[in-house]
GROMACS .gro file of C-alpha atoms in nm:
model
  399
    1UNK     CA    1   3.534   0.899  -0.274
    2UNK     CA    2   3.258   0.681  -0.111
    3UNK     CA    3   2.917   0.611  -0.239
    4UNK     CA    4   2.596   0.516  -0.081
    5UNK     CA    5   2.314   0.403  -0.256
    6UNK     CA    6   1.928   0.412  -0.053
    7UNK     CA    7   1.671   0.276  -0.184
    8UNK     CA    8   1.363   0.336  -0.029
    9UNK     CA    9   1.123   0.078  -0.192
   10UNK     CA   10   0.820   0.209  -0.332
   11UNK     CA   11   0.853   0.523  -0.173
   12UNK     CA   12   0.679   0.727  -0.468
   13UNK     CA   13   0.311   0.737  -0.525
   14UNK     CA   14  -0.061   0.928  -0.651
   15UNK     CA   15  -0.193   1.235  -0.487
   16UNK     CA   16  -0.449   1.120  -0.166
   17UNK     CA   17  -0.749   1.268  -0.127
   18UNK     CA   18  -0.718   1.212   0.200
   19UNK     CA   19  -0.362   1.360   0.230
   20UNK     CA   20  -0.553   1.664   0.070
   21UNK     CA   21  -0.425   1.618  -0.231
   22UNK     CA   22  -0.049   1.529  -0.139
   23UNK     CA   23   0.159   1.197  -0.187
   24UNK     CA   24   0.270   1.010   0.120
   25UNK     CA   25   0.609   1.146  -0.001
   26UNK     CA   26   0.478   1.501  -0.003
   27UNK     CA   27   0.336   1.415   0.344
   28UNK     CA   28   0.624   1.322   0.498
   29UNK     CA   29   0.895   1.507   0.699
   30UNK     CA   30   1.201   1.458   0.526
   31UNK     CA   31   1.419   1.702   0.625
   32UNK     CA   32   1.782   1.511   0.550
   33UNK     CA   33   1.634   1.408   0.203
   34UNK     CA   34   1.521   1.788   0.161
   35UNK     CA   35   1.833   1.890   0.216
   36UNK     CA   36   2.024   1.665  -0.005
   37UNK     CA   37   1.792   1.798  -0.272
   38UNK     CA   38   1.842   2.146  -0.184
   39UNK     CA   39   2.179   2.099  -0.251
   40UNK     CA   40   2.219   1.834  -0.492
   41UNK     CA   41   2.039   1.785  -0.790
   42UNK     CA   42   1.679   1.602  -0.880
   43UNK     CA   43   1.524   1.399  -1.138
   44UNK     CA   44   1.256   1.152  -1.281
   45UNK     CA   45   1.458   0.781  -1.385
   46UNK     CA   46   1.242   0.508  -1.542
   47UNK     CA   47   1.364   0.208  -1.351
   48UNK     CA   48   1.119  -0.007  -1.534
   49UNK     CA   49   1.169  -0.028  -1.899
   50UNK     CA   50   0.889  -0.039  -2.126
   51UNK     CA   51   0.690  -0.385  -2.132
   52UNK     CA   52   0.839  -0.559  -1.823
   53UNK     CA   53   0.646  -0.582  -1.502
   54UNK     CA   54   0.687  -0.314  -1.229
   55UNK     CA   55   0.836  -0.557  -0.981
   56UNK     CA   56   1.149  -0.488  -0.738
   57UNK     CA   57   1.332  -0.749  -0.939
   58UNK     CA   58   1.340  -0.561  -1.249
   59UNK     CA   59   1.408  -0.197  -1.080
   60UNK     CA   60   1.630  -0.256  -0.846
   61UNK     CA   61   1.854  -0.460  -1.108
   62UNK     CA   62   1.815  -0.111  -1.295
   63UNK     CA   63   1.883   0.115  -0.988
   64UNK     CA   64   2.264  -0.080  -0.986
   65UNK     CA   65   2.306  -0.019  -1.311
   66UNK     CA   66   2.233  -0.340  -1.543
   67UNK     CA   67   2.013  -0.301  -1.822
   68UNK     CA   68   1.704  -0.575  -1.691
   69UNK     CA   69   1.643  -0.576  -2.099
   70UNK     CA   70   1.971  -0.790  -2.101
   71UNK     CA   71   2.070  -0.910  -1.730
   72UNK     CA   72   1.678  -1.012  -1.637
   73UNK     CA   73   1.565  -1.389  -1.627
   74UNK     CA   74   1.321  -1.377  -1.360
   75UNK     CA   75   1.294  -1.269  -0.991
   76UNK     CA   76   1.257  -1.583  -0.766
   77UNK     CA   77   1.663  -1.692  -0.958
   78UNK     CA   78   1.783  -1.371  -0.778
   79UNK     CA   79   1.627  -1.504  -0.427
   80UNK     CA   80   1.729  -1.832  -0.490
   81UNK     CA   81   2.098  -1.690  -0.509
   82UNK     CA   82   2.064  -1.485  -0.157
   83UNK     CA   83   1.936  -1.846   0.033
   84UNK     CA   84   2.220  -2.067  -0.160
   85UNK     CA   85   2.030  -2.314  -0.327
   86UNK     CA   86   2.216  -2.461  -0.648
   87UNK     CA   87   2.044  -2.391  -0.950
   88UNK     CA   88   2.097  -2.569  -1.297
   89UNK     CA   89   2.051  -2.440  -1.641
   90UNK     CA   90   1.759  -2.615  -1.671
   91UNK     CA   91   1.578  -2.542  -1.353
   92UNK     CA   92   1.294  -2.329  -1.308
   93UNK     CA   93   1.299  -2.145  -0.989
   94UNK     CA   94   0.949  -2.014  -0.820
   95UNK     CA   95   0.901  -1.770  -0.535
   96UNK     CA   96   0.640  -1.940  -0.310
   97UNK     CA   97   0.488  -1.722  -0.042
   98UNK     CA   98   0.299  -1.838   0.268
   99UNK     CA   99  -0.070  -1.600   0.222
  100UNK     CA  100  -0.351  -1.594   0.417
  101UNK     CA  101  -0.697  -1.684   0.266
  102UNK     CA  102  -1.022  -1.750   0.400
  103UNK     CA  103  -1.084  -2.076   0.530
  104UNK     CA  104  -1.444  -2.136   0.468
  105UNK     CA  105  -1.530  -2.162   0.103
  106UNK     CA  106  -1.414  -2.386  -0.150
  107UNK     CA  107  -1.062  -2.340  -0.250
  108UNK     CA  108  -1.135  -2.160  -0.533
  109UNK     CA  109  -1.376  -1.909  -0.365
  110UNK     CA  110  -1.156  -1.809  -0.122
  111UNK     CA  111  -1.006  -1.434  -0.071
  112UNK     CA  112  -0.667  -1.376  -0.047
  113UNK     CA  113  -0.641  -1.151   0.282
  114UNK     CA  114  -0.280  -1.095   0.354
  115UNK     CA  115   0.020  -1.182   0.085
  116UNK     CA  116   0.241  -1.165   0.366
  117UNK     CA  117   0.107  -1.401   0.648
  118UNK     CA  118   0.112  -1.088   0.910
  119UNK     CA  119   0.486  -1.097   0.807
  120UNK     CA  120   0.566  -1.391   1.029
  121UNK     CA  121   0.865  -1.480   1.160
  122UNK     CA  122   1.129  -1.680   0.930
  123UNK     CA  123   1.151  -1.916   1.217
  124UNK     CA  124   0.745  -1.984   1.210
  125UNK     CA  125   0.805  -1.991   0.887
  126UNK     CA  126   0.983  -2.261   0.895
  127UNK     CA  127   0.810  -2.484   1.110
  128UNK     CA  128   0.537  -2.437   0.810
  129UNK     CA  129   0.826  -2.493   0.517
  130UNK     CA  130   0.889  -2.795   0.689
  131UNK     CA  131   0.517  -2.970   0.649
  132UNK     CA  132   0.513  -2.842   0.315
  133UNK     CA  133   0.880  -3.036   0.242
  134UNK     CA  134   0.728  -3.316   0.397
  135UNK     CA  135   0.403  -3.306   0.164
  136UNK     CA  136   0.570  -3.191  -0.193
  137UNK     CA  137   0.921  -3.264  -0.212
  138UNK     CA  138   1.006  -3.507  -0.486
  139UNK     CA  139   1.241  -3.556  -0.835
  140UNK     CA  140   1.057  -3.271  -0.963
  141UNK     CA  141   1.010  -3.035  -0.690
  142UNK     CA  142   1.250  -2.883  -0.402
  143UNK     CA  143   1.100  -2.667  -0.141
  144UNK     CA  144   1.397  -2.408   0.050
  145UNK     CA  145   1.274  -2.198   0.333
  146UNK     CA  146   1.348  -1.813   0.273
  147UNK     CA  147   1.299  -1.515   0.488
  148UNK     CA  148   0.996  -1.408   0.613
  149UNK     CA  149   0.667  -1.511   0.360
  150UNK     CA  150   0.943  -1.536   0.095
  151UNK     CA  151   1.026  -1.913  -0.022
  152UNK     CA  152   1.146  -2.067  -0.269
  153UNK     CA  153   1.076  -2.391  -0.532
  154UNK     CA  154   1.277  -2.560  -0.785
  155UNK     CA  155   1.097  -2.656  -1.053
  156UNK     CA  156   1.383  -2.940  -1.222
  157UNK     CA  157   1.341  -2.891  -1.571
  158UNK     CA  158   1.101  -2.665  -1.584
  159UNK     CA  159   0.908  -2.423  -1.812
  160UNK     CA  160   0.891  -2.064  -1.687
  161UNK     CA  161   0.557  -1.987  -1.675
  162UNK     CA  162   0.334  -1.646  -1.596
  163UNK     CA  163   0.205  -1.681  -1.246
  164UNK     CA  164   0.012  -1.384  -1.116
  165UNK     CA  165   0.165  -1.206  -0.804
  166UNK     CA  166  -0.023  -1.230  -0.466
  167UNK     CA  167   0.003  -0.861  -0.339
  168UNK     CA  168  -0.193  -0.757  -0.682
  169UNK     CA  169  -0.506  -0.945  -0.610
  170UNK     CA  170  -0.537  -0.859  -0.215
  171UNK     CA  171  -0.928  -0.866  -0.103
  172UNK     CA  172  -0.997  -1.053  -0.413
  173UNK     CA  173  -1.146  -1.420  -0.450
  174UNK     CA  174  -0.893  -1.625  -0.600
  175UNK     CA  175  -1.027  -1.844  -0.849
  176UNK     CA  176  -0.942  -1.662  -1.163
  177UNK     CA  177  -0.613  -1.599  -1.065
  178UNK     CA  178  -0.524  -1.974  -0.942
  179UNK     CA  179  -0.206  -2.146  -1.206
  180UNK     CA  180  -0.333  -2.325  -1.544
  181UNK     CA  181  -0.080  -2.594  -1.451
  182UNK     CA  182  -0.266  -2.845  -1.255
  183UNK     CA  183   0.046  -2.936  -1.074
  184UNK     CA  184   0.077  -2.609  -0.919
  185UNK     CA  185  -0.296  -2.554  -0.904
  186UNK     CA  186  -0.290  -2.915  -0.707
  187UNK     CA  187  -0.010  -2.832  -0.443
  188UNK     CA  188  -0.137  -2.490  -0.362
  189UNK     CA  189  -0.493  -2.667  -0.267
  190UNK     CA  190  -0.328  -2.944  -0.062
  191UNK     CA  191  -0.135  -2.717   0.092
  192UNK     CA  192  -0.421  -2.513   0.261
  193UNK     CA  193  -0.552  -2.888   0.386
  194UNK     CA  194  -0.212  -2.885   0.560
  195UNK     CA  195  -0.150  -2.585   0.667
  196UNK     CA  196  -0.491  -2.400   0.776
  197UNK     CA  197  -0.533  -2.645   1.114
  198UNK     CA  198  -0.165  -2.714   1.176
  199UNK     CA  199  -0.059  -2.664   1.524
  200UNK     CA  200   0.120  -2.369   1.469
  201UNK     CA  201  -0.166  -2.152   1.287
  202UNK     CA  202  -0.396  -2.288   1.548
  203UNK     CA  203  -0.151  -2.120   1.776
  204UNK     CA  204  -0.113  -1.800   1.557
  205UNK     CA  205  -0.508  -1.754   1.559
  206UNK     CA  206  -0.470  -1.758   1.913
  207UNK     CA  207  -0.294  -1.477   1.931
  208UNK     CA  208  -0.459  -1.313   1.681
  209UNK     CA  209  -0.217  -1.329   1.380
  210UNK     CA  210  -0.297  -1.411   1.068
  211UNK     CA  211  -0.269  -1.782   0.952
  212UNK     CA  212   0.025  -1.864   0.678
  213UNK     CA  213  -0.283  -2.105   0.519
  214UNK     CA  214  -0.146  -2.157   0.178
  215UNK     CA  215   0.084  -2.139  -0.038
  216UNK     CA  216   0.102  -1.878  -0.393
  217UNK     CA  217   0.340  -1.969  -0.633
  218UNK     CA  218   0.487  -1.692  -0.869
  219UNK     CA  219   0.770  -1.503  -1.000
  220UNK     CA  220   0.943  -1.785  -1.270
  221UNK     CA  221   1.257  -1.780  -1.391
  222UNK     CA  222   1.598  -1.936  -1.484
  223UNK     CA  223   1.970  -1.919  -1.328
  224UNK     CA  224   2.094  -1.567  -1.371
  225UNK     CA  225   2.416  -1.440  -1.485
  226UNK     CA  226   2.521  -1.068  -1.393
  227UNK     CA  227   2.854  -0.890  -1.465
  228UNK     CA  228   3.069  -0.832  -1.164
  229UNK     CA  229   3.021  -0.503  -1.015
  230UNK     CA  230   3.365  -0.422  -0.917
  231UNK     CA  231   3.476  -0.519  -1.258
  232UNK     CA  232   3.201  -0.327  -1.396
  233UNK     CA  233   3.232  -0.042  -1.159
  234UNK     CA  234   3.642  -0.080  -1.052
  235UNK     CA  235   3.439  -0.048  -0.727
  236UNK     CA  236   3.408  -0.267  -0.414
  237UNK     CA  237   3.060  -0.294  -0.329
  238UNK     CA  238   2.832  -0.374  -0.061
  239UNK     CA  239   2.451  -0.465   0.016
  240UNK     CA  240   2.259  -0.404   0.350
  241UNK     CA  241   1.863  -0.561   0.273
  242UNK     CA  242   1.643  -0.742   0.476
  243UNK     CA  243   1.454  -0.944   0.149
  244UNK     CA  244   1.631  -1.202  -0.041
  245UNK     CA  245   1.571  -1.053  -0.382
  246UNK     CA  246   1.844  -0.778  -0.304
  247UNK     CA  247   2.087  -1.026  -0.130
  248UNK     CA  248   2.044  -1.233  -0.437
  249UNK     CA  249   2.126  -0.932  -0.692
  250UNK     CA  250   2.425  -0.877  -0.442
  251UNK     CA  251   2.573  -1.230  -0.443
  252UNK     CA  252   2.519  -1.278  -0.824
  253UNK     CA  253   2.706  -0.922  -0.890
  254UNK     CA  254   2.989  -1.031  -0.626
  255UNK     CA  255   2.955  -0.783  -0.374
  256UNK     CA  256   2.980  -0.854   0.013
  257UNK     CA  257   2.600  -0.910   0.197
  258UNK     CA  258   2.587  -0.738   0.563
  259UNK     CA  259   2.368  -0.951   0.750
  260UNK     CA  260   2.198  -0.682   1.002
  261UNK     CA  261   2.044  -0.880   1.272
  262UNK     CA  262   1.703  -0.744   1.327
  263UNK     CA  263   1.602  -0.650   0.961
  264UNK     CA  264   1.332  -0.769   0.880
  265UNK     CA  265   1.161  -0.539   0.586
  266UNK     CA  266   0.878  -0.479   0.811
  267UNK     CA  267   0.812  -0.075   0.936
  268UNK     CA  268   0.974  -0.190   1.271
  269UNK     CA  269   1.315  -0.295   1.118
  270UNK     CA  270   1.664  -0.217   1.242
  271UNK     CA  271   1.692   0.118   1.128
  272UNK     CA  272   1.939   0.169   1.326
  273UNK     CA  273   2.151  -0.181   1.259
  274UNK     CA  274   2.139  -0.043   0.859
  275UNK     CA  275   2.293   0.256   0.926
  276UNK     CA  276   2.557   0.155   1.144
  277UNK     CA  277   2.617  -0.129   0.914
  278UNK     CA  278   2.665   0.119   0.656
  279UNK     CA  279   2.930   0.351   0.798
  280UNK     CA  280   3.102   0.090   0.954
  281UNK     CA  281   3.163  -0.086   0.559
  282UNK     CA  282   3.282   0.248   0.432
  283UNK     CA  283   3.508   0.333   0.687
  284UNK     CA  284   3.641   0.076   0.868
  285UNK     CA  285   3.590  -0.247   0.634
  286UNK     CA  286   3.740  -0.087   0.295
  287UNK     CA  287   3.438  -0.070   0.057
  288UNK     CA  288   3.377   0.228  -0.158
  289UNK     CA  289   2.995   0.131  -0.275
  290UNK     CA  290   2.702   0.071  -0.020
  291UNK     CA  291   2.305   0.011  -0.172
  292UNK     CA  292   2.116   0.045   0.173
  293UNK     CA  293   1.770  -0.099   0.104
  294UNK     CA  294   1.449  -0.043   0.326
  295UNK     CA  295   1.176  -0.229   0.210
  296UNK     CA  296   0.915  -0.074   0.501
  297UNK     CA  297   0.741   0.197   0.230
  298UNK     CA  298   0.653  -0.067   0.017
  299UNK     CA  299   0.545  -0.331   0.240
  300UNK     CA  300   0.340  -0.069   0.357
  301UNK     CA  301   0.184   0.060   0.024
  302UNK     CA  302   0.069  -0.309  -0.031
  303UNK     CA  303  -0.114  -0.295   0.293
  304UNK     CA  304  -0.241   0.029   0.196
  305UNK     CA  305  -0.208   0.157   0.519
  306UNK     CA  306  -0.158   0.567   0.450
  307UNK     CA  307  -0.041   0.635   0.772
  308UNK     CA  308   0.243   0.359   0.820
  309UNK     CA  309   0.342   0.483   0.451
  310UNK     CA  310   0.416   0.800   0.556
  311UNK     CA  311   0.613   0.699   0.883
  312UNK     CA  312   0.797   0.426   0.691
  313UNK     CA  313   0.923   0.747   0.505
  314UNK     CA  314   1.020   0.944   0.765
  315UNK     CA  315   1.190   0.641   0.914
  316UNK     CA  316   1.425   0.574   0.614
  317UNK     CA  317   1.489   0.977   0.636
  318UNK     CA  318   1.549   1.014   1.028
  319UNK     CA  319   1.690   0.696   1.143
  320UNK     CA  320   1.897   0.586   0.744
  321UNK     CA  321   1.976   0.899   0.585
  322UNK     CA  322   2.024   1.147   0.868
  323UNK     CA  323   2.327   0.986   1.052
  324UNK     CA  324   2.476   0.781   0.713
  325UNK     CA  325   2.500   1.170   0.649
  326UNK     CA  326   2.603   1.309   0.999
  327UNK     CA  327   2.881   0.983   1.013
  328UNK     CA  328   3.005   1.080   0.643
  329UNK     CA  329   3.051   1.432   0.721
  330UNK     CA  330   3.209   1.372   1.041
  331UNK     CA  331   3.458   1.159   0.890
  332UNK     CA  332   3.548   1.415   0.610
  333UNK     CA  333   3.580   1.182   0.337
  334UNK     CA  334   3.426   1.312   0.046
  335UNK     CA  335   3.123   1.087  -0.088
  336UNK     CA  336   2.872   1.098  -0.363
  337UNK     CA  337   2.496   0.960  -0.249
  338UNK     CA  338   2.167   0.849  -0.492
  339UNK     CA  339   1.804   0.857  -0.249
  340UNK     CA  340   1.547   0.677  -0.473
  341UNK     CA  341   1.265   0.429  -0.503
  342UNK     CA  342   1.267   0.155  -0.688
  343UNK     CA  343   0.888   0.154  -0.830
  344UNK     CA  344   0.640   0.364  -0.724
  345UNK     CA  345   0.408   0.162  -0.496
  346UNK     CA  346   0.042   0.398  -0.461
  347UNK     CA  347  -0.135   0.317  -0.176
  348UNK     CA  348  -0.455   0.357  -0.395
  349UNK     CA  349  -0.388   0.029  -0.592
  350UNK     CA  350  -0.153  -0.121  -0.322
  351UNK     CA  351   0.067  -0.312  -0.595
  352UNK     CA  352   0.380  -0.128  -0.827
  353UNK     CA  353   0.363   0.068  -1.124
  354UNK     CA  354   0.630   0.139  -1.412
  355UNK     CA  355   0.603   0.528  -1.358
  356UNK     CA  356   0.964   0.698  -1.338
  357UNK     CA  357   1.061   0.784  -0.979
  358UNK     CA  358   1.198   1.055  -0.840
  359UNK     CA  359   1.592   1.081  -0.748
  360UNK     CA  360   1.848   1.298  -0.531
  361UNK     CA  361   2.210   1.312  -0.662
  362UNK     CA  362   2.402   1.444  -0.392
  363UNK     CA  363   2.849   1.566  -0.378
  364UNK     CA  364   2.920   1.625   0.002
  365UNK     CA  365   3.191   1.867  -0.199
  366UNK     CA  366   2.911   2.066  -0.328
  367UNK     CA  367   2.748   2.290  -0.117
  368UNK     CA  368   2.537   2.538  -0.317
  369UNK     CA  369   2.211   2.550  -0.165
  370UNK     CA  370   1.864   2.586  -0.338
  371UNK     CA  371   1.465   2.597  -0.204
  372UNK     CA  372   1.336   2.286  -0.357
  373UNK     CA  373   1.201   1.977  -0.100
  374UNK     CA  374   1.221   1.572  -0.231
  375UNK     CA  375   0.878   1.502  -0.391
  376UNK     CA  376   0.763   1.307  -0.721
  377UNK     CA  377   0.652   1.682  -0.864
  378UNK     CA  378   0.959   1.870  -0.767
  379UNK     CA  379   1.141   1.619  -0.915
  380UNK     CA  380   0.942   1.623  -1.234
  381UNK     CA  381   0.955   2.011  -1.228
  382UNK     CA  382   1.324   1.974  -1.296
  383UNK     CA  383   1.229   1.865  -1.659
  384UNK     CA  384   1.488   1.574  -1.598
  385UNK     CA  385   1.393   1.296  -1.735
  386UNK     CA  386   1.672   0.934  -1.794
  387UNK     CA  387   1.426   0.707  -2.046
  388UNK     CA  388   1.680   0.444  -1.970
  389UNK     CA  389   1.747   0.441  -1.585
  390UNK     CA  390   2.012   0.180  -1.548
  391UNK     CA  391   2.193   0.453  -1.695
  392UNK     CA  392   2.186   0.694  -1.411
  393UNK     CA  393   2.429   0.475  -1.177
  394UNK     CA  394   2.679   0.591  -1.474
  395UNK     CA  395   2.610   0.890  -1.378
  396UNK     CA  396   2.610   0.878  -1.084
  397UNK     CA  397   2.956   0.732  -1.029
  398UNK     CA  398   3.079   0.961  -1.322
  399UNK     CA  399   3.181   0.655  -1.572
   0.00000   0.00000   0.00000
């Protein structure tokens, strides 16, 4: 028996006016998905338990079955884990993003525009990371380039603190929202005086990108310790992710990364690259677990683009699910496979929420077939309901 895992992150969401009423899920074609629900069965999991935040971090640990009550110590450890930086017990670790703000007000008037810098390029990135290093590493603090807008900062001993999250404040002036700590508070205004006119924004205006102008600290947290998932699980396990946060969860379970070259967690990833990557660690490289993530829905609920929402989602069905499914069947191994989100992401507040989210459990050696299609209220028609949704990977390995 194989099992596949995708996660399609933030898929779920609110009715849109403008979809007349519909999610972006509704909206959607899905037809793989709609048939795996046809002929599997369909649910509501709360990935998020009760009074922790509705980040990836927390759900996604949940979605692989750990209880994040127990196994969660804050998300920018896990990313620290996927990039290899050495943590001790008494580090804090920070995400750091590179945002876009606007350049003419005071520091604390400005208006975060873009959490994501226009997604740049890890390798512009870089270039950035690098005049940051220059500017703010010391005894105290580390700077480690990521992927993407994603960085990371060690904090050596540290206190975690609550730093508010970038992508919930988008459009917003800043000011209220800046760190207490006037360390933080001091880099994160120095680092617009370095960044804003640097050579390479001056270039990326050019060309009409957005400018990676400052950095946003946020997301706290201490070394992690998981459980091994093949001890766990007696299963060998793989993860296929563009973001660090999932590579990190991978490494720190002991399961293999697949580095896809191309994937990016942007709606223009390597579909393709996933998939293949995918199959090819089922069948040819001897694992029996794969968690394919695609982070395009929810990249794309933050911008609260509707439109790219609903194509991200018909992406992850078309160019994921449909031939991981035509390559399994072909094979005729039997296999077991969970279609989820994480979080829902609605494109009306364009940040997460705790709300359960709607599953597929799917036997290839099952084959009874039903008229129901994959949406948040089908699944919620099914009066299905797991409170505790680390439990349903349990389930659905039958442990």
């Amino acid at each position: 028996m194989k099992y596949i895992v995708i996660l399609g992150d933030g898929m779920a969401g609110e009715p849109l006016e403008a979809l007349g009423g519909k999610t972006t899920l509704e909206t959607a074609a899905t037809p793989t998905m709609d048939t795996l629900a046809s002929m599997g069965t369909m649910g509501l999991a709360k990935m998020v338990p009760d009074g922790m935040k509705p980040g990836s971090d927390v759900a996604n640990l949940a979605v692989l079955g750990y209880d994040p009550k127990r196994n969660y110590s804050g998300r920018s450890p896990l990313e620290a884990l996927s990039v290899g930086v050495a943590m001790e017990p008494t580090d804090v670790v920070l995400r750091c993003n590179l945002v876009t703000l606007s350049e003419d007000e005071p520091y604390a008037q400005k208006t975060i525009i873009d959490h994501s810098s226009g997604e740049i390029s890890t390798a512009d990135a870089n270039v950035l990371m690098d005049a940051v290093r220059m500017a703010f590493n010391s005894d105290d603090f580390q700077f480690y380039t990521g992927t993407s807008y994603r960085h990371i900062t060690i904090w050596k001993n540290g206190t975690v603190l609550d730093f508010s999250q970038p992508h919930d404040h988008l459009g917003q002036v800043i000011g209220q929202f800046l760190p207490e700590n006037p360390a933080f508070r001091s880099m994160m205004e120095r680092s617009f005086e370095i960044l804003n006119n640097h050579p390479l924004n001056i270039q990326r205006a050019a060309e009409g990108k957005n400018k990676a102008n400052s950095l946003w600290f946020w997301g706290a947290g201490t070394k992690p310790s998981l459980s091994n998932f093949k001890e766990k699980t007696g299963l060998k396990g793989a993860m296929i992710s563009a973001v660090d946060l999932l590579k990190g969860i991978a490494v720190g379970a002991g399961m293999d990364v697949i580095h896809v070259e191309g994937a990016t967690g942007s709606l223009h990833t390597n579909y393709a690259g996933k998939a293949n990557a995918a199959v090819k660690t089922l069948l040819e490289d001897g694992n029996d677990f794969v968690y394919v993530h695609v982070e395009a829905p929810d990249e794309m609920g933050h911008q609260g683009i509707t439109e790219h929402k609903v194509q991200a989602i018909e992406y992850l069905d078309s160019r994921i699910i449909a031939p991981i499914k035509e390559a399994l069947d072909a094979s005729g191994e039997d296999y077991r496979m969970l279609v989820l989100p994480d979080h829902p992401t609605p494109i009306r507040i364009r940040t997460h929420t705790s709300q359960p989210v709607p599953y597929i459990l799917y036997d290839s050696r099952i084959q009874q077939r039903k008229s129901v299609r994959y949406t948040e209220a089908e699944a919620a028609a099914t009066g299905t309901l797991i409170a505790d949704g680390y439990t349903l990977m349990d389930e659905f390995l039958h442990i």
